[in-house]
XYZ file of N, CA and C in Angstrom:
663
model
N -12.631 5.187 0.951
C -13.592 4.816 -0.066
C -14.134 6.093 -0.673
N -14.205 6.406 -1.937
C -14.792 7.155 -3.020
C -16.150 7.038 -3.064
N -17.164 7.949 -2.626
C -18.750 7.075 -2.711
C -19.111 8.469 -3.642
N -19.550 7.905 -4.841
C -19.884 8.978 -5.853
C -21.350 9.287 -6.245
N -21.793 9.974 -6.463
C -23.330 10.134 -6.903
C -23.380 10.484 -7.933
N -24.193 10.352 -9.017
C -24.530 11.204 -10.184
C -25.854 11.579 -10.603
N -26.171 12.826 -10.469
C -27.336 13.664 -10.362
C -28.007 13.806 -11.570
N -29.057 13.088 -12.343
C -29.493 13.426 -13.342
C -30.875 14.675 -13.431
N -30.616 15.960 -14.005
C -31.858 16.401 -13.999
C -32.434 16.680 -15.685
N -33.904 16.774 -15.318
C -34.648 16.490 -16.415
C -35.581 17.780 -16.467
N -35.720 18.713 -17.534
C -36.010 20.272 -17.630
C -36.945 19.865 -19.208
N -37.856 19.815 -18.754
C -39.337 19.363 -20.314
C -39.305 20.246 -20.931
N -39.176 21.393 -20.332
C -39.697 23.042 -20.486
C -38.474 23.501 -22.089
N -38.996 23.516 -22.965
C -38.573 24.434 -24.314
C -39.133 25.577 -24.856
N -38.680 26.324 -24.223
C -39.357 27.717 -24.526
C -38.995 28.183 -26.522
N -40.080 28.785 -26.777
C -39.802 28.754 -28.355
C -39.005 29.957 -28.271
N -38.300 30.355 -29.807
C -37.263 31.547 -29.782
C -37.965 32.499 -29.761
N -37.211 33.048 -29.321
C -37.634 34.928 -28.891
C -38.571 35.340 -28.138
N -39.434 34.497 -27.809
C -40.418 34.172 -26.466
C -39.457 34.150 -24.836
N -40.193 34.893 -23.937
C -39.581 34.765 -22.922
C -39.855 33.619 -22.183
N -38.905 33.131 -21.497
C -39.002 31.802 -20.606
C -40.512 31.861 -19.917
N -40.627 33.104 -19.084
C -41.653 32.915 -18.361
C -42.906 32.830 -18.740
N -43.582 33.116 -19.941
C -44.222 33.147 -21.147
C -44.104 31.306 -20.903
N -43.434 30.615 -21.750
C -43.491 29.287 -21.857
C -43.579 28.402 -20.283
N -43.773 29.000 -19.242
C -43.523 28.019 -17.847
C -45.344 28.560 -17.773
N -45.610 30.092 -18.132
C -47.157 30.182 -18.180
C -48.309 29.248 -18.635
N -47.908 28.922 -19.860
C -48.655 28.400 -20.857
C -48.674 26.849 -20.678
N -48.271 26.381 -19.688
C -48.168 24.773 -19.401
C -48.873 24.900 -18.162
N -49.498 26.013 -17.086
C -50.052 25.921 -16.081
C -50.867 26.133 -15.763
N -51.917 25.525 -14.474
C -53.103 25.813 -14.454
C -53.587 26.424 -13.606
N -53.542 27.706 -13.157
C -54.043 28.510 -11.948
C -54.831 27.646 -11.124
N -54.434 27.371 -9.779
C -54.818 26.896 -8.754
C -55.854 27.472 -7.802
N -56.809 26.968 -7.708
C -57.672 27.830 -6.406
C -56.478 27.817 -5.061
N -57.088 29.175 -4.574
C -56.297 29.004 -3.151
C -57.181 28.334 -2.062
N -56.756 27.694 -1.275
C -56.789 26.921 -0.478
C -56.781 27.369 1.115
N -57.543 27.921 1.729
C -56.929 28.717 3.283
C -56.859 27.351 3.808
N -57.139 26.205 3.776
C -56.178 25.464 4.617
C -54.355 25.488 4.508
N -54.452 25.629 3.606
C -52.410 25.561 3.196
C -51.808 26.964 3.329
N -52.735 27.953 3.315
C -52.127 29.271 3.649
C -50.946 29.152 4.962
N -50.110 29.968 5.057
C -49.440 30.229 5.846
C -48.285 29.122 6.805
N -48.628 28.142 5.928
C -47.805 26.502 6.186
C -46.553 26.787 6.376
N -45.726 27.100 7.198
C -44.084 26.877 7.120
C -43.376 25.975 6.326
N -42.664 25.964 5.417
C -41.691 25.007 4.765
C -41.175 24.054 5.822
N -41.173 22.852 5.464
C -39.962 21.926 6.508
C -38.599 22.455 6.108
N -38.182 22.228 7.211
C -36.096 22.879 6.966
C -35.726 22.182 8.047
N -35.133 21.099 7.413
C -33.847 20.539 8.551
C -32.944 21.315 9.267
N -33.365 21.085 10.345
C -32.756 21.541 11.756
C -31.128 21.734 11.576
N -30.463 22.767 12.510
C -28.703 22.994 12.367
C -28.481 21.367 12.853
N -29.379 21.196 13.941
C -29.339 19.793 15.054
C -29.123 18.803 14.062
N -29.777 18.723 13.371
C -30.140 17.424 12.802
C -29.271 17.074 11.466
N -28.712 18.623 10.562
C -27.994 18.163 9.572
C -26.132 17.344 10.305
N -25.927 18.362 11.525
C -24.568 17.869 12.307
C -25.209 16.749 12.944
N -26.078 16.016 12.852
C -26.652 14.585 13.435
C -25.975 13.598 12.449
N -26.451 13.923 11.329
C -26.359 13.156 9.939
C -25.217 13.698 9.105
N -24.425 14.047 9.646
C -22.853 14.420 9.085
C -21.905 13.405 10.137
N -22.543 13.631 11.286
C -21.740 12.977 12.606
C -21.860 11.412 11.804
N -22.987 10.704 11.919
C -23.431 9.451 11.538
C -23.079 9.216 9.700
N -22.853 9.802 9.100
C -22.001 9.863 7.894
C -20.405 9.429 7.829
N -20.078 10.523 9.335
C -18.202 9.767 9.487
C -17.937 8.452 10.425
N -18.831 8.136 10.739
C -19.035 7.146 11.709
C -19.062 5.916 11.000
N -20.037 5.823 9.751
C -19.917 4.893 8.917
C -18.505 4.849 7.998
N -18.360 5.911 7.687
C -16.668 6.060 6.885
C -15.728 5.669 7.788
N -15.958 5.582 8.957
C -14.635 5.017 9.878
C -14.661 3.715 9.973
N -15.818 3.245 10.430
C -16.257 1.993 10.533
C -16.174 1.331 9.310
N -16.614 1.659 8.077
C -16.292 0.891 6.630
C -14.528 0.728 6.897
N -14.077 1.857 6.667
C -12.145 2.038 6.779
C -11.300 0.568 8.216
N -12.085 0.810 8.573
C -11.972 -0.642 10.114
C -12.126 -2.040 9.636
N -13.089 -1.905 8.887
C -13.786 -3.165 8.708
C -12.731 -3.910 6.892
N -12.333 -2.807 6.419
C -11.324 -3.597 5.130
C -10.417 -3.489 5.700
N -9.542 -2.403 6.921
C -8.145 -2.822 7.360
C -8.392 -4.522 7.926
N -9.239 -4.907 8.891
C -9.364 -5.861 9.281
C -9.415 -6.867 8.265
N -9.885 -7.350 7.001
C -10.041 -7.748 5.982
C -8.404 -7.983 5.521
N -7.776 -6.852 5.269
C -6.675 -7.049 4.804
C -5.474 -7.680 5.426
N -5.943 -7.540 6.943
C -4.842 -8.346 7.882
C -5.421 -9.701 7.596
N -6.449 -9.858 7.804
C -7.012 -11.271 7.983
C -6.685 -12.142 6.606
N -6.326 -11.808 5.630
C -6.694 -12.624 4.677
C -5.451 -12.624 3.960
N -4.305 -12.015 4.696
C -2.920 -12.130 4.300
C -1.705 -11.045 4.057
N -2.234 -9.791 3.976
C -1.485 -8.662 4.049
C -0.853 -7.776 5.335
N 0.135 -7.072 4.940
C 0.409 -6.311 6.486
C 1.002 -5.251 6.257
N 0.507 -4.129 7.086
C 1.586 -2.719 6.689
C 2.250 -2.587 7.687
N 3.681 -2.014 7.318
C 4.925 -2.198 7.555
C 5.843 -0.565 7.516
N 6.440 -0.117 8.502
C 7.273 0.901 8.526
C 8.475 0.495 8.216
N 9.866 1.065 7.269
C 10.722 0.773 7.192
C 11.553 2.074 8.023
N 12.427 1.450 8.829
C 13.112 2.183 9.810
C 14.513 1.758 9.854
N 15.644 3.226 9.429
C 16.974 2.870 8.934
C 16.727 3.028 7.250
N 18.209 2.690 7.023
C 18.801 3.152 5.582
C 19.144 2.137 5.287
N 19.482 0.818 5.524
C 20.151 -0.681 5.251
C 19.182 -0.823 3.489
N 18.124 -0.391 3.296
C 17.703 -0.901 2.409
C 17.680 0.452 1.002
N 18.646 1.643 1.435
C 18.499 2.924 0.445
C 19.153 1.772 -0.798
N 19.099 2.873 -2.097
C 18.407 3.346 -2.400
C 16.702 3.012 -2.812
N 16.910 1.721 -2.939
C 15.532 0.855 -3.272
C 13.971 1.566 -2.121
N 14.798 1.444 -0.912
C 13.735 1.898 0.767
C 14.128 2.841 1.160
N 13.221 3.742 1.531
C 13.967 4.951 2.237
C 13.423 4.684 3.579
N 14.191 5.594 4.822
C 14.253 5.809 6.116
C 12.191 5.848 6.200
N 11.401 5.315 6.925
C 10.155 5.685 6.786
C 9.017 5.947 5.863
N 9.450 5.034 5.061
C 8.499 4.793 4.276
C 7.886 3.322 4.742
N 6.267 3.613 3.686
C 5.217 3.141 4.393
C 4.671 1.669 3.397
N 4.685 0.431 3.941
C 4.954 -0.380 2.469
C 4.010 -1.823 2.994
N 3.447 -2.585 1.983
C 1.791 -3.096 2.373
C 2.813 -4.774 1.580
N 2.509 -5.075 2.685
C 4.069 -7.014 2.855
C 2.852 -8.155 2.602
N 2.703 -8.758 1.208
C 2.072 -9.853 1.082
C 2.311 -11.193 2.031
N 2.042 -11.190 2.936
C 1.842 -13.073 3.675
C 1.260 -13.783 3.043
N 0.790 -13.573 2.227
C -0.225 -15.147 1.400
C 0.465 -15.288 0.625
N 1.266 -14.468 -0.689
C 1.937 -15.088 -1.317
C 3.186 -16.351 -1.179
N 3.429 -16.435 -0.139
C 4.838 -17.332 0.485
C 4.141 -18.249 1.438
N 2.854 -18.382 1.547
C 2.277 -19.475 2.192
C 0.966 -19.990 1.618
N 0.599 -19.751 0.588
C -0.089 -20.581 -0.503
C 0.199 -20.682 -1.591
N 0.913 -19.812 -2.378
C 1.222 -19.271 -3.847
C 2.897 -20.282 -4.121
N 3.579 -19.600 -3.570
C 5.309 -19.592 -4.127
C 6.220 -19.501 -3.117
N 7.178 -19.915 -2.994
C 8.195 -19.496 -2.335
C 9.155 -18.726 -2.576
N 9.995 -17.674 -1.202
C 10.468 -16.643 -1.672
C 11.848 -16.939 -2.740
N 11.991 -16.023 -3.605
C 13.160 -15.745 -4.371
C 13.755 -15.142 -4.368
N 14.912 -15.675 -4.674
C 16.411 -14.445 -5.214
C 15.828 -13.147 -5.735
N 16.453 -12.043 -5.397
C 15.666 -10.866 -5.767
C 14.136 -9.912 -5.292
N 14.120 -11.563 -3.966
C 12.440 -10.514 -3.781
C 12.970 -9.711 -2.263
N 12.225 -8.442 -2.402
C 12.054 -7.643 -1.193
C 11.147 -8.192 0.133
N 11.695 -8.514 1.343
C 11.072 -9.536 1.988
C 11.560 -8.911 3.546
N 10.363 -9.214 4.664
C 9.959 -8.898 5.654
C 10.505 -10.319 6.496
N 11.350 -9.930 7.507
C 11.816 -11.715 7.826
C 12.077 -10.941 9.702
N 11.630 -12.186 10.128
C 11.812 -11.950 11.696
C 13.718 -12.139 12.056
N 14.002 -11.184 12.695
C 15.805 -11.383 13.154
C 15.935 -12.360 13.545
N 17.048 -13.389 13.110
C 17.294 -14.902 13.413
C 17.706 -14.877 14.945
N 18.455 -13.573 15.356
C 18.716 -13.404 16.826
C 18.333 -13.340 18.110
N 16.717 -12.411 17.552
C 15.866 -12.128 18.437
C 14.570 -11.992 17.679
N 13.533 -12.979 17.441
C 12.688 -13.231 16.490
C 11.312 -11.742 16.850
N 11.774 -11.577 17.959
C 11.041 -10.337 18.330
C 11.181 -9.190 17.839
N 11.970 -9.337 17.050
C 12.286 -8.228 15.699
C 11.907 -7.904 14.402
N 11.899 -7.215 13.600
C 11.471 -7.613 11.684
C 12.287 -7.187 11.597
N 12.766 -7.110 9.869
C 13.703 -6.372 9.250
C 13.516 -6.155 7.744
N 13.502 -5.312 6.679
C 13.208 -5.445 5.621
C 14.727 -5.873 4.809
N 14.914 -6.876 4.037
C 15.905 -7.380 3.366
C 16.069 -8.098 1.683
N 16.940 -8.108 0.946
C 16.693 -8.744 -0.469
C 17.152 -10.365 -0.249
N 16.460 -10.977 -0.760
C 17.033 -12.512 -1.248
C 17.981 -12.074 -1.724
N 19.085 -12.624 -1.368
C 20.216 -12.672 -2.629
C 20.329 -14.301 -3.609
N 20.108 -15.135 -1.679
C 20.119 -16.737 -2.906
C 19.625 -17.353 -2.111
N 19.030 -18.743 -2.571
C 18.451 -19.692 -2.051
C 19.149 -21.035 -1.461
N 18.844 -22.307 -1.000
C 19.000 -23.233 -0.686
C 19.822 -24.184 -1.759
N 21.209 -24.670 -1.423
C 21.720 -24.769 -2.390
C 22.878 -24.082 -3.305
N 23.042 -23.006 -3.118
C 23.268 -21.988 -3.873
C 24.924 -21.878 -3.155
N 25.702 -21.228 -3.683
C 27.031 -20.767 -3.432
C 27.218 -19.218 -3.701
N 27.490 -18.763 -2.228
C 27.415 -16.865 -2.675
C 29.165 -16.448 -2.051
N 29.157 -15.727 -3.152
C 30.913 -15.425 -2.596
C 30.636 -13.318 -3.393
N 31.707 -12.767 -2.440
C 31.470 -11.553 -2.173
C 32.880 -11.095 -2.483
N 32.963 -10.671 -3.600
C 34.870 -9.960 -3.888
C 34.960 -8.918 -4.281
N 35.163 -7.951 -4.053
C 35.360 -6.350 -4.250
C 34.461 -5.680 -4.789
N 33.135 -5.827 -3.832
C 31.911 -4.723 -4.300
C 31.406 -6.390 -5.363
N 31.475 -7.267 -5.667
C 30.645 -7.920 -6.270
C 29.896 -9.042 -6.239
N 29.056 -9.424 -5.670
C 28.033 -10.039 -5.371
C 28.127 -11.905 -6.246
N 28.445 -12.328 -5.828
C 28.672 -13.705 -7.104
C 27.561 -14.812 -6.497
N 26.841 -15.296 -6.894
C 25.643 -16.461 -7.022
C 26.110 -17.505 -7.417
N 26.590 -18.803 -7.481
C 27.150 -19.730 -7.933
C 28.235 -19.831 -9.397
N 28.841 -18.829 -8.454
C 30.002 -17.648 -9.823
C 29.174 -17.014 -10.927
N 28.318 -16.451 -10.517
C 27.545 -15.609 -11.267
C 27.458 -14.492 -10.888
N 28.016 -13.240 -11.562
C 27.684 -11.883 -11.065
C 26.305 -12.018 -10.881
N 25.605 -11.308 -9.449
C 24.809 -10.868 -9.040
C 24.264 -9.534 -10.476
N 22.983 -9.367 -10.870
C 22.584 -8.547 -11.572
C 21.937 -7.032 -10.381
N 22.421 -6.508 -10.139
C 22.477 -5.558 -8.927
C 22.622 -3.942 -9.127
N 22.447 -3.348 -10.618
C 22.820 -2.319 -11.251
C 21.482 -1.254 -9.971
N 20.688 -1.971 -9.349
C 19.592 -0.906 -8.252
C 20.835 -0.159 -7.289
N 22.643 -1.100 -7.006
C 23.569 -1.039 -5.990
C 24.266 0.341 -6.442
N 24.379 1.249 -5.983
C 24.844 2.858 -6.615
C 26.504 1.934 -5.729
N 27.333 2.792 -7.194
C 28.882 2.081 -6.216
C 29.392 2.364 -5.253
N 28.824 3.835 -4.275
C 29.042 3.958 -3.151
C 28.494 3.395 -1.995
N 27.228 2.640 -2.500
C 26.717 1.936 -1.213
C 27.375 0.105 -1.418
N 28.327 -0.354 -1.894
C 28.833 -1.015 -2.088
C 30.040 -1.308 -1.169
N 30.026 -2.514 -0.784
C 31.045 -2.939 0.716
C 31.981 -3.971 -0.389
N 33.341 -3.275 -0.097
C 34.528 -4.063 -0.734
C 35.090 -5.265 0.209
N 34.223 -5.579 1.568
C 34.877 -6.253 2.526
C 34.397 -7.899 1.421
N 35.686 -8.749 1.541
C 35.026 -9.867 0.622
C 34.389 -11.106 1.417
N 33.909 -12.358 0.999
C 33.264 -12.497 2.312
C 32.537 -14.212 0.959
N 32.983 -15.132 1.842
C 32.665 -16.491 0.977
C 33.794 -17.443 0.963
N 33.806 -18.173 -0.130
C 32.192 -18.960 -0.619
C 31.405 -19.410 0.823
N 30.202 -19.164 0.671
C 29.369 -20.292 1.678
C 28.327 -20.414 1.128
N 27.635 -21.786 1.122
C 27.107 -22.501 0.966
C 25.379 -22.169 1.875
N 24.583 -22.156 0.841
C 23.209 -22.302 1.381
C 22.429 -23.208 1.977
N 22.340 -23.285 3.231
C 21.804 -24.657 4.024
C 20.241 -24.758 3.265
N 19.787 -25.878 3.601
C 18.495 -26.316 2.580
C 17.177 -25.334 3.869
N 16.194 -24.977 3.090
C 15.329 -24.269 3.861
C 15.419 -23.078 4.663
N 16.713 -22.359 3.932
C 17.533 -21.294 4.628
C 17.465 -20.440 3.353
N 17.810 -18.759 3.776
C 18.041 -17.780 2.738
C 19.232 -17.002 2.941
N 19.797 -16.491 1.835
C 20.928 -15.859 2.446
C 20.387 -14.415 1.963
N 20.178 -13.173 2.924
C 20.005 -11.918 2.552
C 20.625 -11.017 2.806
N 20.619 -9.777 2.372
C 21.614 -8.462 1.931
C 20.357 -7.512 2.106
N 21.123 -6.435 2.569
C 20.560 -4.943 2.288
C 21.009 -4.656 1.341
N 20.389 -3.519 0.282
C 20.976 -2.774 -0.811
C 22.028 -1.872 -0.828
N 22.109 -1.112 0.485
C 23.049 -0.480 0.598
C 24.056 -1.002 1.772
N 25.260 -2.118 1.036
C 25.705 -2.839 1.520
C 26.979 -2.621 2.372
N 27.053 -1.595 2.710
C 28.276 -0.866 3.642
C 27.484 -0.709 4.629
N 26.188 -0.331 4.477
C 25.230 0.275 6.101
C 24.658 -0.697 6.203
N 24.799 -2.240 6.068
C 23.807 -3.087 6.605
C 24.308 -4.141 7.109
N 23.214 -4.710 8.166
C 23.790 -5.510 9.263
C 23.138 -6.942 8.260
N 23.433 -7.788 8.166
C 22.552 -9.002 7.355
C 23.467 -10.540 7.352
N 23.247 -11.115 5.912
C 23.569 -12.534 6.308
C 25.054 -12.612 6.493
N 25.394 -11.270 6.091
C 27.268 -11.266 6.397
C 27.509 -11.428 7.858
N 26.612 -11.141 8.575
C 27.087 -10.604 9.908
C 26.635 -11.864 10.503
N 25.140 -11.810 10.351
C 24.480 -12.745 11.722
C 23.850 -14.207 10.854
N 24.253 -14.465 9.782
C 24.134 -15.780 9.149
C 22.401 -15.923 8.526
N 22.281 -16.666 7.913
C 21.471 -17.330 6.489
C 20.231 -16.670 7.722
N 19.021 -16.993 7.449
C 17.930 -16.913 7.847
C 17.109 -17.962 7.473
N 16.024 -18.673 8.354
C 15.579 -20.023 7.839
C 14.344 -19.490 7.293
N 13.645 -20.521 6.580
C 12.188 -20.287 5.744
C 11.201 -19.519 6.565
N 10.814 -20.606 8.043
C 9.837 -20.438 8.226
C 10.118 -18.583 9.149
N 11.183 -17.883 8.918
C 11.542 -16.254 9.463
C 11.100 -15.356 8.561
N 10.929 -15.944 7.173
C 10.634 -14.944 5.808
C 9.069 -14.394 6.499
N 8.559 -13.445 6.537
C 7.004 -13.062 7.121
C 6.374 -13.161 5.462
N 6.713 -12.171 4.745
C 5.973 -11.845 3.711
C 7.164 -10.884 2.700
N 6.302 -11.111 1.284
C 6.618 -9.776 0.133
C 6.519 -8.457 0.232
N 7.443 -7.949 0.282
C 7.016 -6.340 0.491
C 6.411 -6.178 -1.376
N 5.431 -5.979 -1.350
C 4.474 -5.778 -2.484
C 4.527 -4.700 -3.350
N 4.262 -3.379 -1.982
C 3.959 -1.872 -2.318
C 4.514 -1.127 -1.338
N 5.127 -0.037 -2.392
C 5.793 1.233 -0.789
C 3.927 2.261 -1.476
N 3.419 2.582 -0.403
C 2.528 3.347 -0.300
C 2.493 4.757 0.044
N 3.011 4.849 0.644
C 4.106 6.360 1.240
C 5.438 6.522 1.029
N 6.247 7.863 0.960
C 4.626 8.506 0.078
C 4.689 8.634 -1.067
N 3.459 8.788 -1.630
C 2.347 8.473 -2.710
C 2.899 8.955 -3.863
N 4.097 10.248 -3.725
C 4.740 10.400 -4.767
C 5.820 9.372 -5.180
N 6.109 8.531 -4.361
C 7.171 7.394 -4.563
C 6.475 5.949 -4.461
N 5.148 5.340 -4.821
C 4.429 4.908 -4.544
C 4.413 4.002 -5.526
N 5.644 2.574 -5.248
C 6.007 1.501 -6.042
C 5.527 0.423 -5.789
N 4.873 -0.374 -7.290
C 4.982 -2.037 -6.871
C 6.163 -2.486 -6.727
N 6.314 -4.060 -6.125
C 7.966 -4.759 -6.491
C 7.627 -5.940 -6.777
């Protein structure tokens, strides 16, 4: 959190030209009797103790605020997510850091062809994996020399550089209802629906939303 202040100061004092300042701070004041009660009064000055008191209790609240919206953000439908492996280059890189909508796919919409999506391994649900829709329920996907076909529809896939492209061919099959069929982007290094079959609805976790890390590569999807 950004906590900003803005300091307004206010200076009455207009000294006329060619007059010296101190001249004009004179002429607005009224010589004071002295006072021997106030003689020799020490200034208050906050203690070394006390300013590292109130610096300590300054980060304490900045941690605690930072706690209190991560918690917020889990709770109310979001999740951050490490991507680990290359199955998803060029789109994902090895460790990058990326913030997976859950609310959208369980109040909003259901997932689509084309979305970047967080899905538990159909094998061992004790797993995640980051993966693309390729097609939905229904759908007919057939795979012939590097090309991706959707119910004989070239796949629109120009994100696929032609070396990460798998010539192994692989189809027609058919999309069971409430099932997804998904792909990594870089389709020679990835293990997916070629290998270990469709994935059902309720495995999709969430939208990968935002890669957040790092910040120089720091995409919506």
């Amino acid at each position: 959190m950004d906590n900003r202040m803005d300091e307004q100061l206010n200076d009455d004092t207009d000294p006329s030209p060619g007059r010296p300042e101190w001249v004009a701070e004179a002429v607005n004041e009224t010589p004071e009797k002295s006072d021997p009660s106030k003689a020799n009064v020490p200034l208050h000055r906050p203690t070394l103790a006390r300013r590292i008191g109130e610096e300590f209790v300054t980060w304490v609240k900045t941690f605690a605020s930072a706690a209190v919206y991560a918690s917020l953000i889990v709770t109310f439908g979001f999740q951050v997510a490490r991507v680990e492996g290359k199955s998803m280059e060029p789109t994902l890189q090895d460790q990058d850091r990326l913030i997976v909508n859950k609310a959208v796919y369980q109040f909003f919409d259901e997932p689509q062809p084309m979305d970047i999506v967080m899905l538990y391994y159909p094998r061992d649900p004790d797993k995640s994996f980051v993966k693309r829709i390729i097609a939905k329920e229904g759908d007919t996907v057939r795979i012939e020399n590097g090309q991706v076909f959707v119910n004989e529809v070239p796949l629109p896939d120009s994100f696929v550089p032609p070396e990460f492209r798998s010539h192994e061919n692989h189809g027609p099959e058919v999309v069971q209802e409430s099932y997804y069929f998904v792909m990594g982007d870089h389709r020679n290094n990835s293990s997916d629906s070629r290998h270990w079959g469709q994935v059902p609805q309720k495995y999709v976790i969430g939208k990968v939303q935002l890669r957040w890390w790092p910040l120089a590569d720091a995409t919506l999807f």
